[in-house]
Tab-separated table of C-alpha atoms in Angstrom:
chain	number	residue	atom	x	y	z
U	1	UNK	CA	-18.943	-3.286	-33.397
U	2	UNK	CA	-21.412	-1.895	-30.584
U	3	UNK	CA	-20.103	-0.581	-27.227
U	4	UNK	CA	-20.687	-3.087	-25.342
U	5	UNK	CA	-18.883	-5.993	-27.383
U	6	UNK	CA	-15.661	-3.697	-27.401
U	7	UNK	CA	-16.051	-3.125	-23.787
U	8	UNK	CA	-16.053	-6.932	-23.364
U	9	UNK	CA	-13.074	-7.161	-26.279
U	10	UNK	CA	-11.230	-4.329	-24.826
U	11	UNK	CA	-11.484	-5.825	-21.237
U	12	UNK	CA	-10.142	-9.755	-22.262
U	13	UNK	CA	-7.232	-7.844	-24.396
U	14	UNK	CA	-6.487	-5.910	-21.019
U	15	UNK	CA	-6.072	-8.887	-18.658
U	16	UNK	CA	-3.991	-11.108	-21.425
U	17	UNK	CA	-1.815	-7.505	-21.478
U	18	UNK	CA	-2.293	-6.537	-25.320
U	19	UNK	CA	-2.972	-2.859	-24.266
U	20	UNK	CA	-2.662	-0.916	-27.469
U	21	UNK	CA	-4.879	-3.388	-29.030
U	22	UNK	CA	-7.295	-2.678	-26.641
U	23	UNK	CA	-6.804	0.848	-27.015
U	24	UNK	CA	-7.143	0.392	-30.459
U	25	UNK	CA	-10.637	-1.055	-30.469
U	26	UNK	CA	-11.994	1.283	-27.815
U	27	UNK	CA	-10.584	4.454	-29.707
U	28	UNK	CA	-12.238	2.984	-33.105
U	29	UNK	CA	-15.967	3.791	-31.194
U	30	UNK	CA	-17.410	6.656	-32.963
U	31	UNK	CA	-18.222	9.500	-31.026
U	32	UNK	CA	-19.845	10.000	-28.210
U	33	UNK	CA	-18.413	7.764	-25.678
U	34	UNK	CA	-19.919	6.892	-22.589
U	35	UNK	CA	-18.037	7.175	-19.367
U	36	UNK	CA	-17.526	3.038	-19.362
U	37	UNK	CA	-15.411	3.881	-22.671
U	38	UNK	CA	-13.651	7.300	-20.970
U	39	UNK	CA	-12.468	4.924	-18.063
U	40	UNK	CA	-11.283	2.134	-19.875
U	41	UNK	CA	-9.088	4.445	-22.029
U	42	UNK	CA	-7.728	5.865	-18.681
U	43	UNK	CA	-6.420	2.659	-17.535
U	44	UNK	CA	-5.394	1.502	-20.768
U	45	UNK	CA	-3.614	4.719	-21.335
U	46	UNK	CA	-1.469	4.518	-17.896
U	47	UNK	CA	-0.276	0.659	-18.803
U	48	UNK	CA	1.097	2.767	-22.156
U	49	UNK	CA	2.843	5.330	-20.270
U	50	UNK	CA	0.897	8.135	-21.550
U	51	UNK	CA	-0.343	9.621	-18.505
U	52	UNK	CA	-1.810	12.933	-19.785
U	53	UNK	CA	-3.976	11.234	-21.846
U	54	UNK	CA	-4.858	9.303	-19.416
U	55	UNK	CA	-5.823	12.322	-17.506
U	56	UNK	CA	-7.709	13.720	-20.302
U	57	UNK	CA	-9.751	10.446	-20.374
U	58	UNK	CA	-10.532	9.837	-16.477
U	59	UNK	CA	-11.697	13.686	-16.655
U	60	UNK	CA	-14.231	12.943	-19.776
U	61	UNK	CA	-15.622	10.142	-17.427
U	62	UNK	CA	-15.660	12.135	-14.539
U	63	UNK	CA	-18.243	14.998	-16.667
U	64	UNK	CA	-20.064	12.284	-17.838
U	65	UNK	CA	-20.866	10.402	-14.849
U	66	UNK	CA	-19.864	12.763	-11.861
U	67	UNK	CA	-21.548	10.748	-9.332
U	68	UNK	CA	-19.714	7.476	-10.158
U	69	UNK	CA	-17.181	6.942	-7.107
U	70	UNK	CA	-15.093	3.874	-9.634
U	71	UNK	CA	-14.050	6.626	-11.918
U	72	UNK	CA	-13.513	9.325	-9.255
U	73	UNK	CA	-11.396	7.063	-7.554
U	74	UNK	CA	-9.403	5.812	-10.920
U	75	UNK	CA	-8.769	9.466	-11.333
U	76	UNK	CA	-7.421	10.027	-7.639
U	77	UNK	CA	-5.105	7.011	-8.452
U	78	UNK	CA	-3.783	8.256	-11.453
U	79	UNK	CA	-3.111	11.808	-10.092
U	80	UNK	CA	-1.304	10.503	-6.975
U	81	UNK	CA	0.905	8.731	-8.866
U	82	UNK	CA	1.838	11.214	-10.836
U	83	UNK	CA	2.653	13.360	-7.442
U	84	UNK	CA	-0.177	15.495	-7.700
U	85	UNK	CA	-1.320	15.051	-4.402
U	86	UNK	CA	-3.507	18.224	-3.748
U	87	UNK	CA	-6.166	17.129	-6.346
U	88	UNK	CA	-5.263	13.327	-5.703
U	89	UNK	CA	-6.300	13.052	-1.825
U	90	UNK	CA	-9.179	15.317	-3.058
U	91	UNK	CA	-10.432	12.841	-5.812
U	92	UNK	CA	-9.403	9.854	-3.143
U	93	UNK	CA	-12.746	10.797	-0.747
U	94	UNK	CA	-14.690	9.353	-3.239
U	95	UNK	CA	-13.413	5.601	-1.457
U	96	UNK	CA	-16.170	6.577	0.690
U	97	UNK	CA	-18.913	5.550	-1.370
U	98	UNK	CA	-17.690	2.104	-1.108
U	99	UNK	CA	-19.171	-0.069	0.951
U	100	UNK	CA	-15.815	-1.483	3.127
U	101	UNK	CA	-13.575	1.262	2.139
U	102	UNK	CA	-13.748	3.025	5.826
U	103	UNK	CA	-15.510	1.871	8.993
U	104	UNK	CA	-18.657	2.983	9.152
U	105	UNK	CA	-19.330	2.135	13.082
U	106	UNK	CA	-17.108	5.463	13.346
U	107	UNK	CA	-18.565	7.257	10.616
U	108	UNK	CA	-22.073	7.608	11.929
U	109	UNK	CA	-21.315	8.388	15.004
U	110	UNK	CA	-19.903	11.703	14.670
U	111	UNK	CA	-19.226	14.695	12.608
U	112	UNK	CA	-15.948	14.359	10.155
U	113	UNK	CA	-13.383	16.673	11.323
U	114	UNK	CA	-12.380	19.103	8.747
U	115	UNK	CA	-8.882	20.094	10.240
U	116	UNK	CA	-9.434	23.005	12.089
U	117	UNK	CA	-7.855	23.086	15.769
U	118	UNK	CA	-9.793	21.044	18.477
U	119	UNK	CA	-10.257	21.738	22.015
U	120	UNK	CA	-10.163	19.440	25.314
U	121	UNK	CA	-13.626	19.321	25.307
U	122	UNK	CA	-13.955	18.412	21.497
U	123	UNK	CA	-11.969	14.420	21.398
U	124	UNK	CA	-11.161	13.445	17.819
U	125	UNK	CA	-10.910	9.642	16.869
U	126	UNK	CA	-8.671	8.629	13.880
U	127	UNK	CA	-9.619	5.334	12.686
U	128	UNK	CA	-7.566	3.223	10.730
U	129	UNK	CA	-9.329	1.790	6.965
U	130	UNK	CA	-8.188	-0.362	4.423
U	131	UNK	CA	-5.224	-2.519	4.332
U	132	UNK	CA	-2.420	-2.886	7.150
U	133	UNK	CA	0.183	-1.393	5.078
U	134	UNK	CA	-2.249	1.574	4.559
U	135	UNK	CA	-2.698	2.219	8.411
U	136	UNK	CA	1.697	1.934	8.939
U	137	UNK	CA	2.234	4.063	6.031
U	138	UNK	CA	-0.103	6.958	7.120
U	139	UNK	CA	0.300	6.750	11.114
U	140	UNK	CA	3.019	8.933	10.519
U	141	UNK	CA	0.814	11.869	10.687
U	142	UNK	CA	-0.387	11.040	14.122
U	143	UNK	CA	1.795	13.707	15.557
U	144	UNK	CA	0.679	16.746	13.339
U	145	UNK	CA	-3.127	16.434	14.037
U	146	UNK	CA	-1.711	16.028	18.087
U	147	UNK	CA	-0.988	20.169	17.670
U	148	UNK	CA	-4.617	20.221	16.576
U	149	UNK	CA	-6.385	17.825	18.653
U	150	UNK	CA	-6.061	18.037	22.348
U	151	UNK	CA	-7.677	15.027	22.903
U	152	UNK	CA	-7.090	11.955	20.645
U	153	UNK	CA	-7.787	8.455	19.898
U	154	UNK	CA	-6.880	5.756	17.228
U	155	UNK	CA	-9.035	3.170	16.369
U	156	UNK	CA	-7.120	0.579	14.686
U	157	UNK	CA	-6.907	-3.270	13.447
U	158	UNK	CA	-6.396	-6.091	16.478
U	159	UNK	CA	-3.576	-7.170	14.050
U	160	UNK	CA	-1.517	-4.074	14.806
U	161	UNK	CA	-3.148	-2.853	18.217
U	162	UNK	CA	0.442	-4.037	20.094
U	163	UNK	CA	2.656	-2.198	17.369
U	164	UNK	CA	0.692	0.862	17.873
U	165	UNK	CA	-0.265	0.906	21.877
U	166	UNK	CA	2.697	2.729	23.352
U	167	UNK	CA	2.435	6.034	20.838
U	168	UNK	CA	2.909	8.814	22.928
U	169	UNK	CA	-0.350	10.249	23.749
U	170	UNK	CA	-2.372	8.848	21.615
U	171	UNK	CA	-4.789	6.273	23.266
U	172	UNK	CA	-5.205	3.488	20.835
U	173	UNK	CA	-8.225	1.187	20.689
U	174	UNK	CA	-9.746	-1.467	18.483
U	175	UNK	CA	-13.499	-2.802	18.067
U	176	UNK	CA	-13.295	-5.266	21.287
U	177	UNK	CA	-12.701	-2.076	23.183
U	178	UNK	CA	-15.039	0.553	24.993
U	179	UNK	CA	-13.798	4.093	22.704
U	180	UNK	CA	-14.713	6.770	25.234
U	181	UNK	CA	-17.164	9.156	23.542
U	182	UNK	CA	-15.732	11.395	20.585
U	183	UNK	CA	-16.936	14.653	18.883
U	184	UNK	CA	-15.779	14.102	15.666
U	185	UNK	CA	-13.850	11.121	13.747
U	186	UNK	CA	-11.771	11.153	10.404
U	187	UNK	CA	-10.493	7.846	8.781
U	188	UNK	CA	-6.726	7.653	8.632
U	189	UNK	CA	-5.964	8.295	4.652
U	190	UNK	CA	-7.880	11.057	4.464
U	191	UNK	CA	-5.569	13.112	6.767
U	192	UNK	CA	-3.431	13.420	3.426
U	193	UNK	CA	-6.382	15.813	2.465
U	194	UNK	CA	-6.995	17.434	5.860
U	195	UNK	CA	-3.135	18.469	6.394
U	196	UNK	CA	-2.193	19.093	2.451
U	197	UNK	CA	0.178	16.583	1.907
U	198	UNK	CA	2.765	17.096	-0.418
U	199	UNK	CA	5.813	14.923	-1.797
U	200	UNK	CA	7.735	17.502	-0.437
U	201	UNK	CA	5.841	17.891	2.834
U	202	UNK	CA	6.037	13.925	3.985
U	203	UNK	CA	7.277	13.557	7.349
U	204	UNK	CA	10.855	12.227	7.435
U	205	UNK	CA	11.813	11.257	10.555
U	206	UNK	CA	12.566	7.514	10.409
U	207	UNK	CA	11.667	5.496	12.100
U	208	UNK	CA	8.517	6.599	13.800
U	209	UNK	CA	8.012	3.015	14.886
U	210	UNK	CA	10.114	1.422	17.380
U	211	UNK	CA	10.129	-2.226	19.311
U	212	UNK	CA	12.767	-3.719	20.853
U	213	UNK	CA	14.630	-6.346	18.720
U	214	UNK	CA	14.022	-10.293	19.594
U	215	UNK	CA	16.535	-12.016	20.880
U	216	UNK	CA	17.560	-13.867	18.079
U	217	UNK	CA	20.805	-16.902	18.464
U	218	UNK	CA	24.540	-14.956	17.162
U	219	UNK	CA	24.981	-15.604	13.917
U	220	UNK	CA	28.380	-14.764	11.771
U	221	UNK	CA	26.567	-14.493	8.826
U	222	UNK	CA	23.807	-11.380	8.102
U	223	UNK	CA	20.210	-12.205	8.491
U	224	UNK	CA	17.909	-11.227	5.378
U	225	UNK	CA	13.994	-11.225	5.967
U	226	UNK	CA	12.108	-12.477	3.201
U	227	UNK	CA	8.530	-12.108	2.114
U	228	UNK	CA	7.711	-13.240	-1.541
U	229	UNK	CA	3.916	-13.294	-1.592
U	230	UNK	CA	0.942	-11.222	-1.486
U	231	UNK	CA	-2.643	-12.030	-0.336
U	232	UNK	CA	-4.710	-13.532	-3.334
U	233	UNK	CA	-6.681	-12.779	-5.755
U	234	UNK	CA	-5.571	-9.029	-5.422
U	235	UNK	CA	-1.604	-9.690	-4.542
U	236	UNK	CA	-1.297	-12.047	-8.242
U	237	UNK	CA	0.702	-8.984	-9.097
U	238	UNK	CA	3.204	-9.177	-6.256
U	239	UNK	CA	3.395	-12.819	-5.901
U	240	UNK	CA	6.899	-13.883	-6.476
U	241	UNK	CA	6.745	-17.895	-7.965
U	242	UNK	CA	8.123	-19.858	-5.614
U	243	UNK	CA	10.455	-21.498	-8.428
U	244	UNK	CA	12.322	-18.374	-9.059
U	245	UNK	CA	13.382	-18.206	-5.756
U	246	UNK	CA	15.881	-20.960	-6.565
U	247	UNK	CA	18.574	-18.981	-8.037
U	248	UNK	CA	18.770	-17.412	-4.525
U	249	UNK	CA	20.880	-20.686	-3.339
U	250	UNK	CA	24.002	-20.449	-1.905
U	251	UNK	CA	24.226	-16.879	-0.419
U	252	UNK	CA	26.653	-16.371	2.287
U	253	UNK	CA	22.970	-15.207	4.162
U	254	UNK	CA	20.980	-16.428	6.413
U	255	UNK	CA	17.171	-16.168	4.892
U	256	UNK	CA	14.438	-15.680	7.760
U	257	UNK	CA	11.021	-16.597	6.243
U	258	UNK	CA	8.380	-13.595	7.854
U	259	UNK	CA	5.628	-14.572	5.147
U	260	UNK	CA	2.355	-15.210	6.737
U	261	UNK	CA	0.455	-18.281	6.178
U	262	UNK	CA	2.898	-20.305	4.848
U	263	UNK	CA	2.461	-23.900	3.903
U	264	UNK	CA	4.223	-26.537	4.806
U	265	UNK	CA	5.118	-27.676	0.720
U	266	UNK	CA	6.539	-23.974	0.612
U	267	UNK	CA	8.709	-24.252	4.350
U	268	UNK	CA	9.841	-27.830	3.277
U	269	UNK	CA	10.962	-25.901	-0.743
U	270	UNK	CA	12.632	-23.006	0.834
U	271	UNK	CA	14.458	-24.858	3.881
U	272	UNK	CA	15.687	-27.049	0.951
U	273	UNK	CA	16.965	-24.476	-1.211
U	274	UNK	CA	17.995	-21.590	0.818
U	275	UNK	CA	18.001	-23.036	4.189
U	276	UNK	CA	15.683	-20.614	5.774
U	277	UNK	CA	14.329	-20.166	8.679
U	278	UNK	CA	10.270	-20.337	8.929
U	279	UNK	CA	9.305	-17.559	11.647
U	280	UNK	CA	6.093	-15.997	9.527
U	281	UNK	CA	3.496	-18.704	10.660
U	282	UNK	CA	4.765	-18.142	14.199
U	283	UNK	CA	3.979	-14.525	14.327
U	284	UNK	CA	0.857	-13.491	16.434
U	285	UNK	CA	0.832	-9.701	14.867
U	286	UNK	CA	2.852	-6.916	13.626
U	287	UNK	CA	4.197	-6.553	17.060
U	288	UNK	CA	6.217	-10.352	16.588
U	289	UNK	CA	7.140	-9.416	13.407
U	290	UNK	CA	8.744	-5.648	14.021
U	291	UNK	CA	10.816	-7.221	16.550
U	292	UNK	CA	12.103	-10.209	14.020
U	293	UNK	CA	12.732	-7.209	11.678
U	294	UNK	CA	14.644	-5.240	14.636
U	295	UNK	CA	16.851	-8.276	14.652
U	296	UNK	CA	17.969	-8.785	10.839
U	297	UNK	CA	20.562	-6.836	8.662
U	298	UNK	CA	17.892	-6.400	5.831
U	299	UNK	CA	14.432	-6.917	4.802
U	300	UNK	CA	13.458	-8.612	1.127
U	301	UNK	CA	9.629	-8.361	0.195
U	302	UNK	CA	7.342	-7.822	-2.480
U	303	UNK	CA	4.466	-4.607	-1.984
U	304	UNK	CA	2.799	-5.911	1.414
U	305	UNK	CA	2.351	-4.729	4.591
U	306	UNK	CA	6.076	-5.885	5.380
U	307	UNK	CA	7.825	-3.635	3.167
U	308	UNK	CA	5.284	-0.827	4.733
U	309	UNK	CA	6.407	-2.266	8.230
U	310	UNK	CA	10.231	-2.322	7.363
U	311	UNK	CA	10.198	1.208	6.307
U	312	UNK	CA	8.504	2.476	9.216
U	313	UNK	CA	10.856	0.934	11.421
U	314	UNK	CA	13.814	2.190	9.649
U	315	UNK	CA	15.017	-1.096	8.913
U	316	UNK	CA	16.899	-1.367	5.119
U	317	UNK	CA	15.186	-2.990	2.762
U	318	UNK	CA	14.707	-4.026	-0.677
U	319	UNK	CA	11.328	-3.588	-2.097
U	320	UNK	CA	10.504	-5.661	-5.395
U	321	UNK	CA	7.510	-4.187	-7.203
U	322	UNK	CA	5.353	-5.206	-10.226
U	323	UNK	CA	5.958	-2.906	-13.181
U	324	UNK	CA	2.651	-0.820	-12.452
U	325	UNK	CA	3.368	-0.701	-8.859
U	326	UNK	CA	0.937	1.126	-6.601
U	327	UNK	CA	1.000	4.772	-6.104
U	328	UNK	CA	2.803	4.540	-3.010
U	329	UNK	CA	5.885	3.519	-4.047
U	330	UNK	CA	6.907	6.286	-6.264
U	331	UNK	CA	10.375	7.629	-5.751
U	332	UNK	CA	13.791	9.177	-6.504
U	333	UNK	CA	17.012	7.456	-7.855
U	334	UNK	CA	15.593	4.375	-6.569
U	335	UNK	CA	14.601	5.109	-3.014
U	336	UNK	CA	11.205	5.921	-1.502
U	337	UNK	CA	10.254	8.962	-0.905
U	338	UNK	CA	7.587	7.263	1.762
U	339	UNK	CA	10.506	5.524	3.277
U	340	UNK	CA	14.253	6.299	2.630
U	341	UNK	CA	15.924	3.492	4.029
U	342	UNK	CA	13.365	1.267	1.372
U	343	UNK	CA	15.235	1.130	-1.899
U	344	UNK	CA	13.188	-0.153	-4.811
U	345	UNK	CA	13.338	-2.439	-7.300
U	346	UNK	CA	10.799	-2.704	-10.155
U	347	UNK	CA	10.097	-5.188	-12.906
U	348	UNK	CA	11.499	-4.598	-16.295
U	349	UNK	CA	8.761	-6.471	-17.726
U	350	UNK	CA	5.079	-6.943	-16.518
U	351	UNK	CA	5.164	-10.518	-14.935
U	352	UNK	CA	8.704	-10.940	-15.116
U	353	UNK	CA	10.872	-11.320	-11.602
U	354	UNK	CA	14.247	-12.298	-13.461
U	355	UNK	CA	15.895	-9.201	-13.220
U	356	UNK	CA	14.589	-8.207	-9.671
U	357	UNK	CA	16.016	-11.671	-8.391
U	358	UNK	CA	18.772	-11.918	-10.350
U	359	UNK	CA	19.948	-8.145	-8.862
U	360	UNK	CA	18.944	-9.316	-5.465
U	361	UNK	CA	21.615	-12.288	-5.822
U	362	UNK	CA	24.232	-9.632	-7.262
U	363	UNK	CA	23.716	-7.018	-4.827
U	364	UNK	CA	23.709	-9.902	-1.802
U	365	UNK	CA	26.437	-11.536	-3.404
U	366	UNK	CA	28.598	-8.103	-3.025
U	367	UNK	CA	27.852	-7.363	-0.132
């Protein structure tokens, strides 16, 4: 079999989930191996829990290809989740090569900062990059580069511009504003670089968002959030079926629907079943939705920018992951260590939500 037919073999076997027969076929290549082989072996070796072989192959692709950002970035992935985070945010730059990883309407237009302490004279701008959840989980740090930066600005999504606006001296911005002129810029993540992050170095202090709560109607009953679905294609992962929501019925709760971009088939399902409460098309921005969250006893949501949201704002939550759940949500006897009031929950088996649910109705049941 040539390369490239195992590639393609190796690469079906991987999406239908038959990873050690894909291993199989890919380590059956006589030698040498091109970095497309080294890569797939990473992945394949992570999905079989074997992580320093996994390392082993991400760093054979690296030598072979050192100016491929894909493999750079696979290996920054890999060591982050493994809490390696000195050589993780290192590898993790290479998300610059990619063409909407960071915005480059800041990048050109000054100097990155490299860390060192910044003068009146010398503004910095922080601009916010990839996903929402990214931008809540990392605006923690906001505060440390303040004792470096005399002068600072955030750049950040519209969606979260009236979440963020009333940090403490930190002007915040987004593209329909003027940004008075800066010296030197840095896109959020990378400040896990800049100031050495360590799992032991996080900042704690929860919450370091805060909203007032809306004034929701008394209820004698306890008010539990729910989000079940990610954004397609990427979110297929962390998509709870509606369906298996079903076996939530009859809770002495009161569910509050925050999911954005509900339809009305899934409203009209879930006001059926659980007789919730649809508030997530309603929501103009993170703003709205904090000061639902304020409001409710607990938060339940799949890996979005809600559980990123809840955690920030101290609220308790539960936090149902897929079984190869993103980097960010490692942590300790069940809790993050991003977010201690977050506890987690992960799948048992890759596509299967039975267990998550089923503890979710045990746990609210209890309670």
């Amino acid at each position: 079999m040539n390369r490239d037919t195992a590639l393609s073999q190796a690469q079906t076997l991987f999406e239908q989930g038959a990873y050690a027969e894909a291993h199989a076929i890919l380590e059956s290549l006589p030698a040498p191996r091109d970095h497309r082989v080294w890569r797939a072996l990473g992945l394949l070796n992570l999905r079989l829990d074997r992580p320093e072989a996994a390392e082993t192959a991400f760093q054979e692709a690296v030598s072979l290809r050192p100016d491929d950002p894909e493999i750079r970035f696979s290996l920054a992935l890999h060591r982050l989740s493994q809490g390696d985070f000195k050589r993780g945010f290192e590898d993790y730059e290479a998300r610059m090569e990619f063409g909407q990883a960071v915005a480059t309407v800041y990048t050109r237009r000054a100097p990155f900062w490299d860390g060192k302490p910044l003068g009146p004279e010398t503004p910095l701008l922080i601009h916010c990059e990839q996903g929402f959840g990214d931008s809540i989980q990392f605006i923690r740090f906001l505060p440390r580069v303040r004792e470096r930066a005399q002068t600072l600005y955030l750049a950040c999504h519209r969606e979260l511009y009236r979440l963020l606006a009333d940090m403490p001296g930190v002007p915040v911005f987004t593209q329909d504003h003027e940004i008075p002129p800066f010296a030197r810029q840095l896109p959020l993540l990378s400040l896990g670089r800049i100031l050495e992050v360590t799992p032991e170095t996080i900042p704690t202090p929860i919450p370091y968002l805060s909203v007032p709560a809306a004034p929701l109607p008394p209820s004698p009953r306890p008010r539990v959030g729910l989000v079940w679905r990610a954004k397609p294609p990427g979110g297929r992962n962390r998509t709870i079926p509606l369906e298996s929501l079903r076996s939530l019925a009859g809770l002495p709760v009161d569910w509050v629907l925050l999911q954005k971009d509900v339809t009305r088939e899934e409203a009209a399902f879930l006001q059926e079943v659980l007789g919730a409460e649809e508030r997530g098309s309603g929501l103009r921005d993170f703003r709205e939705t904090a000061e639902i969250m304020q409001a409710l006893d607990l938060v339940v949501t799949v890996d979005t920018s809600s559980a990123h949201l809840a955690g920030a704002l101290g609220r308790p939550g539960w936090v149902l992951l897929p079984q190869w759940a993103d980097w960010r949500w490692a942590g300790k006897n069940g809790r993050s260590i991003w977010y201690p009031t977050l506890e987690l929950f992960p799948q048992e088996r890759e596509g299967d939500w039975t267990a998550q649910i089923a503890a979710v109705r045990r746990r609210l049941g209890a309670a």
